[in-house]
Short mmCIF file of C-alpha atoms and ligand atoms in Angstrom, two decimals:
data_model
loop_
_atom_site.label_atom_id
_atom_site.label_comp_id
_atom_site.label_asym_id
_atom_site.label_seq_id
_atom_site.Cartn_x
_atom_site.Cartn_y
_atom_site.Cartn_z
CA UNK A 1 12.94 -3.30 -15.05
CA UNK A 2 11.83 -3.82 -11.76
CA UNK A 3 10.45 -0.72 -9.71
CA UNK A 4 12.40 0.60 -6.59
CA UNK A 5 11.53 2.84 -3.77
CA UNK A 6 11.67 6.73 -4.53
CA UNK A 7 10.50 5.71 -8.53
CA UNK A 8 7.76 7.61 -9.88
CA UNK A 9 4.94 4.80 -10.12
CA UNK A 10 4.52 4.47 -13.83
CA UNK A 11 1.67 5.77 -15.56
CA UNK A 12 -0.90 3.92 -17.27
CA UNK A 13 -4.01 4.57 -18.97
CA UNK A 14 -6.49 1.27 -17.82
CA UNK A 15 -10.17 -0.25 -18.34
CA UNK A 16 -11.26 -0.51 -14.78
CA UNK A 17 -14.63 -1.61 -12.89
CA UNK A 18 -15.39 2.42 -12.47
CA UNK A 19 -14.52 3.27 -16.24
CA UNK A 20 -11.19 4.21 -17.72
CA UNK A 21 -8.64 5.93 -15.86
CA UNK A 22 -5.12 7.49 -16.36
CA UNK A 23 -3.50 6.52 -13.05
CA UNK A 24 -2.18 9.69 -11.64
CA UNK A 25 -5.16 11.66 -12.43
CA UNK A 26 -7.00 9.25 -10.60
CA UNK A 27 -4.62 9.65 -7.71
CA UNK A 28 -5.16 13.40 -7.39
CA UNK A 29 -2.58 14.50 -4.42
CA UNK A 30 -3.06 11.87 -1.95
CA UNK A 31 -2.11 8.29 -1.15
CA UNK A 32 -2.63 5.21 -3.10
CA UNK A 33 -1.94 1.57 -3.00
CA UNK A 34 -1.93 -0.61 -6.48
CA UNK A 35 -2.21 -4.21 -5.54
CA UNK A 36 -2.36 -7.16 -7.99
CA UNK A 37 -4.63 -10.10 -7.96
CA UNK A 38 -3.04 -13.30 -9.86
CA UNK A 39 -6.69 -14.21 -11.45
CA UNK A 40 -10.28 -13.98 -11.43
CA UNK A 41 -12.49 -16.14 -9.65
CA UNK A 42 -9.71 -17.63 -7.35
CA UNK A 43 -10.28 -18.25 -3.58
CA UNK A 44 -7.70 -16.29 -2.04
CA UNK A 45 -8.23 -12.86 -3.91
CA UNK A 46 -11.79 -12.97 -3.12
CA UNK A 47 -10.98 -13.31 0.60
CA UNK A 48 -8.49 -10.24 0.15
CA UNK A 49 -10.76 -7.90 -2.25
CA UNK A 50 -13.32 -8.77 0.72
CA UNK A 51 -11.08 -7.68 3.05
CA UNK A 52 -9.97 -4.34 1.65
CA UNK A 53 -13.60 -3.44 0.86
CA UNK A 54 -14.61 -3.41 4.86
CA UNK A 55 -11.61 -1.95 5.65
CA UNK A 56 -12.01 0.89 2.61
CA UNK A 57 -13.02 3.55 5.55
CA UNK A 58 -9.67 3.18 7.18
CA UNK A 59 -7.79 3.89 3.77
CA UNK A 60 -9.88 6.94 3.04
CA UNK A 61 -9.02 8.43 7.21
CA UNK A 62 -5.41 8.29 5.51
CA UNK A 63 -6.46 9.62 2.41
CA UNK A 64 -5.23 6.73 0.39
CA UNK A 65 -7.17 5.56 -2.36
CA UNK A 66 -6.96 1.81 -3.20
CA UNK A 67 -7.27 0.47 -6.57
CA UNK A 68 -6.68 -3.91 -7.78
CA UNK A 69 -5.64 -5.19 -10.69
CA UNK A 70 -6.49 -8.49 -12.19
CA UNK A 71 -5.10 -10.11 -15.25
CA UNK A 72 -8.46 -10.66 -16.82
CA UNK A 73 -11.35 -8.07 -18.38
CA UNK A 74 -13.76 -5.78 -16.16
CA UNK A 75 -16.59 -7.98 -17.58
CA UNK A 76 -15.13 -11.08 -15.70
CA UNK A 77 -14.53 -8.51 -12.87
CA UNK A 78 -18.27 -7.37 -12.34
CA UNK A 79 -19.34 -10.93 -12.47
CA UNK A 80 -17.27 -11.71 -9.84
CA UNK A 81 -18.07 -8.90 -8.05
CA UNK A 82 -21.18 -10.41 -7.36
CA UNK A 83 -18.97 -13.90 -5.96
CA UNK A 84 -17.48 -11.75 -3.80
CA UNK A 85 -20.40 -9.46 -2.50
CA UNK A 86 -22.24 -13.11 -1.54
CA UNK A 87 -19.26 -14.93 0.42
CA UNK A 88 -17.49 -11.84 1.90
CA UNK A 89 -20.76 -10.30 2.81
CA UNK A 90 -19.53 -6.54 1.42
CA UNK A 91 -19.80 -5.06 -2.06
CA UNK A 92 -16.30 -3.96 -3.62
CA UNK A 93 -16.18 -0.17 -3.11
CA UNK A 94 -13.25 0.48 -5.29
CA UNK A 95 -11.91 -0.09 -8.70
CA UNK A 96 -10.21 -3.01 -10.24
CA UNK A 97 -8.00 -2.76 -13.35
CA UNK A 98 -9.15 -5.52 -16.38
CA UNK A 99 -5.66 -6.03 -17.62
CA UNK A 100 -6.17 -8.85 -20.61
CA UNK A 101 -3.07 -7.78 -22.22
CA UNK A 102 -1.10 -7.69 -19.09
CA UNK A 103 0.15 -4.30 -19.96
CA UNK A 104 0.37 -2.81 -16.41
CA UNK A 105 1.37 -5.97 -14.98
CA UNK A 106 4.17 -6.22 -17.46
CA UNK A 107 4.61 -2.34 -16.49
CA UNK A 108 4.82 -2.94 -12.58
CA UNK A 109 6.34 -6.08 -13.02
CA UNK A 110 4.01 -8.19 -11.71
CA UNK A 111 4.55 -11.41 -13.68
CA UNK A 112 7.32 -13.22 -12.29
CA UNK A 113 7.95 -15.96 -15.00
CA UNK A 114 10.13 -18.34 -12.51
CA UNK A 115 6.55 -17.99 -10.27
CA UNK A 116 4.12 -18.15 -12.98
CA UNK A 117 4.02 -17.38 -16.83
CA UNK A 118 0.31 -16.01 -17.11
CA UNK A 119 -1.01 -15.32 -13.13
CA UNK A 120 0.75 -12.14 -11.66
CA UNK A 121 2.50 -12.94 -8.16
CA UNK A 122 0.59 -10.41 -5.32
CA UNK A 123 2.39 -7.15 -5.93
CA UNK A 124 1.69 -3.94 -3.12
CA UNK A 125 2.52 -0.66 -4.07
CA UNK A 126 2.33 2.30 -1.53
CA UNK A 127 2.51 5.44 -3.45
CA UNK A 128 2.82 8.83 -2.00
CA UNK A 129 1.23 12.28 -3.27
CA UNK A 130 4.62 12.68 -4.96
CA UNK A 131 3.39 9.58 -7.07
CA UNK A 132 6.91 8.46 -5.84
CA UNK A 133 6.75 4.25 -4.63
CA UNK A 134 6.88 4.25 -1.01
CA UNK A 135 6.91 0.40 -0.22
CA UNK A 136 6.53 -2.45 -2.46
CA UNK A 137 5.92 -5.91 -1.22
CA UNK A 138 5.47 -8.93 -2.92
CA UNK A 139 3.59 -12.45 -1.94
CA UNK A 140 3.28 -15.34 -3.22
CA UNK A 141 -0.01 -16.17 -4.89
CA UNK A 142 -0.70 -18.94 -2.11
CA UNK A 143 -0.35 -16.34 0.73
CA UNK A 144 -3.45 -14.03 1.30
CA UNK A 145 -2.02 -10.55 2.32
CA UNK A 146 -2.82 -8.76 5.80
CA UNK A 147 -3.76 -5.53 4.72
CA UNK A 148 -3.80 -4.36 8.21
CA UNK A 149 -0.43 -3.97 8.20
CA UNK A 150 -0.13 -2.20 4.67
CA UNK A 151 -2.44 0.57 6.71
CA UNK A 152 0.27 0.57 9.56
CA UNK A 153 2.93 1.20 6.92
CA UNK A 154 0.81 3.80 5.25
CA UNK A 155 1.00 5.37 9.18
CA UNK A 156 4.54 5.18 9.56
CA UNK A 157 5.01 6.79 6.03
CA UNK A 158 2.58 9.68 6.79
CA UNK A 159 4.30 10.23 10.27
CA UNK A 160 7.83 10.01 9.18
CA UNK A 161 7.07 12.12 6.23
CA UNK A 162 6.17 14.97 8.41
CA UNK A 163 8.65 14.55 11.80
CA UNK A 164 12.35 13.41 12.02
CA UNK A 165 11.26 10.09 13.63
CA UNK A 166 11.65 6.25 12.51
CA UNK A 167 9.07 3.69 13.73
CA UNK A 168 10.50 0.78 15.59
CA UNK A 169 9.70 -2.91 15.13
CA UNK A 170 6.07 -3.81 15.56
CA UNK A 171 4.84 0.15 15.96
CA UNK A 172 1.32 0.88 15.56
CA UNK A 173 0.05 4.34 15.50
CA UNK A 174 0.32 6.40 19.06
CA UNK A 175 3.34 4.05 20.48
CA UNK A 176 6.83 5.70 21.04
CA UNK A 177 8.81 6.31 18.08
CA UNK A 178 12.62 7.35 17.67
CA UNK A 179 14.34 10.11 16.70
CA UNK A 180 16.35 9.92 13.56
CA UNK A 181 20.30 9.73 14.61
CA UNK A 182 20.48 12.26 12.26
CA UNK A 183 19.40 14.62 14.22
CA UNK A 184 21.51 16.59 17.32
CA UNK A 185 20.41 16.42 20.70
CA UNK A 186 20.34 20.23 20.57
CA UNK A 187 18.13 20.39 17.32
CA UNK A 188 15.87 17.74 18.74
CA UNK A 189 15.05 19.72 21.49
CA UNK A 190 13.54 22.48 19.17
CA UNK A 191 11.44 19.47 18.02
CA UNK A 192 10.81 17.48 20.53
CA UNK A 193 9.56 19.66 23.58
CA UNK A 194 8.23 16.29 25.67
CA UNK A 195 12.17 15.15 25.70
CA UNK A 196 13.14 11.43 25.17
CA UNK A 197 14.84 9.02 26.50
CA UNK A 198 18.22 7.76 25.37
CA UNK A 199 18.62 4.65 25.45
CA UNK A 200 22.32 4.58 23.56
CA UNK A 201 23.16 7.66 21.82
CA UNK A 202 21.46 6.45 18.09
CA UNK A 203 18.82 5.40 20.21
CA UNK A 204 16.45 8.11 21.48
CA UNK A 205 12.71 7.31 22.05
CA UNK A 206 10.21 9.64 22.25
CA UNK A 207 6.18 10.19 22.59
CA UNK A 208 4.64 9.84 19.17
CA UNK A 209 5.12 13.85 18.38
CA UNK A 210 1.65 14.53 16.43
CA UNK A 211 -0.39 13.73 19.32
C1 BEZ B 1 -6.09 -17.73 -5.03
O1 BEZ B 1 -6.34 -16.55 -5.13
O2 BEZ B 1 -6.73 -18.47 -4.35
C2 BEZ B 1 -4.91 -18.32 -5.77
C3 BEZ B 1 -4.57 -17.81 -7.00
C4 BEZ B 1 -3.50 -18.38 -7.67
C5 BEZ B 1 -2.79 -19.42 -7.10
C6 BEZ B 1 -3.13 -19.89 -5.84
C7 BEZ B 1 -4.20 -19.34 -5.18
#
């Protein structure tokens, strides 16, 4: 069964590079995003695992914690932990699942047998402190991901979550969002005290409203 927004990410219990975890314990009450790797020692995950280490501060501003999985064991993972610490120039500063018996890829679905039989396809998994899925993306195993815009997504979840807005096309934290056509004129203006501009009646923008 394939996940779909507003699930509860499954649980799992997992052998990872910091020691065994049960997934929502290790989420606490904050963000997190579960992404899959489709094998060890492959070129393109060790460009992405580099890439998510160096930009590890960002996730922890949003309190999101971050947390791979690879199809193999945490022994091949440490050893390649060392690949990736000499070509990407950064140490990994999070865990990665060793998932041998592909039990929480076969859990999140991350084996796509019409893409591959053993390698997962590159799953992302935004989950909220409701440990409800958010987003979930998937790539191909040929395409690296940009991970700078699973941190914009992570804004425009935190944002929305907390004021009736929407984030339009391209938005990056601080631009102009809209109000949700949900919402009344009169009832925005309770909300909204720097006004907006209507720009059809469903489409009201306003200044970004935590700022
Ligand atoms: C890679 O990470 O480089 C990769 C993995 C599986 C298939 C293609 C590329």
């Amino acid at each position: 069964m394939s996940i779909r927004l507003g699930d509860t990410a499954p649980n799992f219990s997992a052998d990872t590079t910091v020691g065994t975890i049960d997934f929502h314990e290790w989420l606490g009450d904050g963000w997190g995003v579960l992404f899959s790797h489709p094998k060890d020692f492959t070129p393109v995950c060790t460009t992405e695992l580099g890439a998510v280490a160096k930009l590890k501060p960002e996730f922890d501003k949003r309190n999101c914690k971050v947390i791979g999985l690879s199809v193999d064991s945490v022994e091949d993972h440490n050893a390649w932990a060392a690949d990736i610490e000499e070509t990407q120039g950064v140490a990994l500063n999070f865990p990665l699942i060793g998932d041998p018996d592909r039990a929480v890829a076969k859990l999140y679905d991350m084996i796509q047998p019409n893409a591959s039989d053993t390698m997962t396809v590159r799953s992302v998994f935004i989950i909220g402190p409701d440990k409800k899925v958010k987003l979930s993306i998937t790539y191909p195993a040929s395409t690296g991901r940009n991970f700078a815009e699973i941190l914009r997504v992570i804004d425009s979840l935190q944002l929305t979550a907390d004021y009736s807005v929407a984030t339009p096309v391209n938005w990056n934290d601080g631009e102009d969002v809209i109000i949700v056509p949900t919402l009344s004129d009169d009832e925005a203006k309770a909300k909204f005290p720097k006004g907006w501009k209507t720009l059809k009646p469903y489409l009201r923008v306003t200044p970004q409203p935590n700022l």
